[in-house]
Amino acid sequence: MHIHPLITDSETLAQLCERLARSPFIAVDTEFMRENSYWPDLCLIQIADESEAAAIDPKADGMDLTPLLNLLVNNEDVLKVFHAGGQDIEIVHNLTGKTPHPMFDTQIAAMALGQGDQVGYSNLVDSWLGITLDKGARFTDWSRRPLDKRQIEYAIGDVTHLSKIFPRMLEKLRKTGRGAWLDQEMERIAEPSNYVNEPEEVWQRVKIPSRKPEVLGRLKALAAWREREAQNKNLPRGRIVKDETLADLAAHPPKVQPDLARVRGLSGSWAGNDIGSRMMAALEAAKPLPASEMPSRDDRKPGLGREGALVADLLKLLLKIRARDANVAPRLLARTEELEMLAAGNRKGLAILEGWRFEQFGSDALALVEGRLAFAVRHGKLVMTRAESDEES
């Protein structure tokens, strides 16, 4: 494989992208920093096919990333291969409003091949190529310039290894007949809405004990205000106001701006500055949370009573058994929220009741909640048994 020197000019990048546009697939990775910003600071992009690889410096003077971004989001003929690509996809979405497509994630593929729920990249490389990675540059400052040789070699290695692993993975998936299992998952992670932070929805991530509509309404207004402030200033949301302070303000709102000087977690200057004024305006405009938006009393078990929770636990045990038998990661077969919805009596819109998931797990899950399946121990191994009436039918 030909490894290019670090690409720092638009013409060389355009020529590379023109060649890669004729490849059946490309491996993609990014290096970024986000400790001190709301938006991830893109510092390096690595890309490879089976014959060549390069690292691209997006911070180079005059660098035009348009050919690369077009290759990622507008070229449907080239498969884009990532490993645990969520944050890489987020960066592309921030730049284009689109996500790479079509795409393949080797971490998800590893789930279908029995390598666990979230196999790390180092373990993936070790298991497929027998190579132990040097992790020394893992926590480097990628924003520093110039990048040294070791940093660049480390970064390019991520895609050169990936470009060798992907064809082997694909071949094994074809042999096992599990390639089709991944289609739905790949489309799910490529859905652009996954990478949009809607300010009006972020309140749901803030922990607060109260269930009073007026308190939750204030929390929603404050969280949306903070999200917009963080976006506009490009600062981590916690640098604006921490979650616990936000929850305290929602539960015990100050009557006037000078009261902010007595709020734990806020600087005394908020009592008279512009940001304090904007926060007070958000509080004053807050309305009680409508009943349609009220969270369930236990988000983990929506609609479940005590007996329903026990049924959900049995479904989780069944999932472990079926995943073991199929040598597949449990999370690829079913998610916890789906099991709890099934236990609560919901049958609509559940992925486990459709397609290959129904064949591998959903049919048994349905039989269990309907009393047609039971647990048994045979030769020291936990197995499932059909009820006699079910076996006869």
CSV table of C-alpha atoms in Angstrom, one decimal, residues 322 363-364 367-368 372-374 378 384-391:
chain,number,residue,atom,x,y,z
A,322,ARG,CA,-30.2,-16.8,22.3
A,363,SER,CA,-40.5,-15.3,17.9
A,364,ASP,CA,-39.2,-16.9,21.1
A,367,ALA,CA,-43.7,-17.1,22.9
A,368,LEU,CA,-42.2,-16.5,26.3
A,372,ARG,CA,-45.6,-20.9,25.2
A,373,LEU,CA,-42.0,-21.0,26.2
A,374,ALA,CA,-40.2,-21.9,29.5
A,378,ARG,CA,-30.4,-29.7,31.0
A,384,MET,CA,-35.6,-23.0,26.6
A,385,THR,CA,-38.4,-25.6,26.2
A,386,ARG,CA,-41.7,-25.3,24.4
A,387,ALA,CA,-45.0,-25.8,26.1
A,388,GLU,CA,-46.7,-29.1,25.1
A,389,SER,CA,-49.6,-27.3,23.3
A,390,ASP,CA,-47.1,-25.2,21.4
A,391,GLU,CA,-45.0,-28.3,20.4
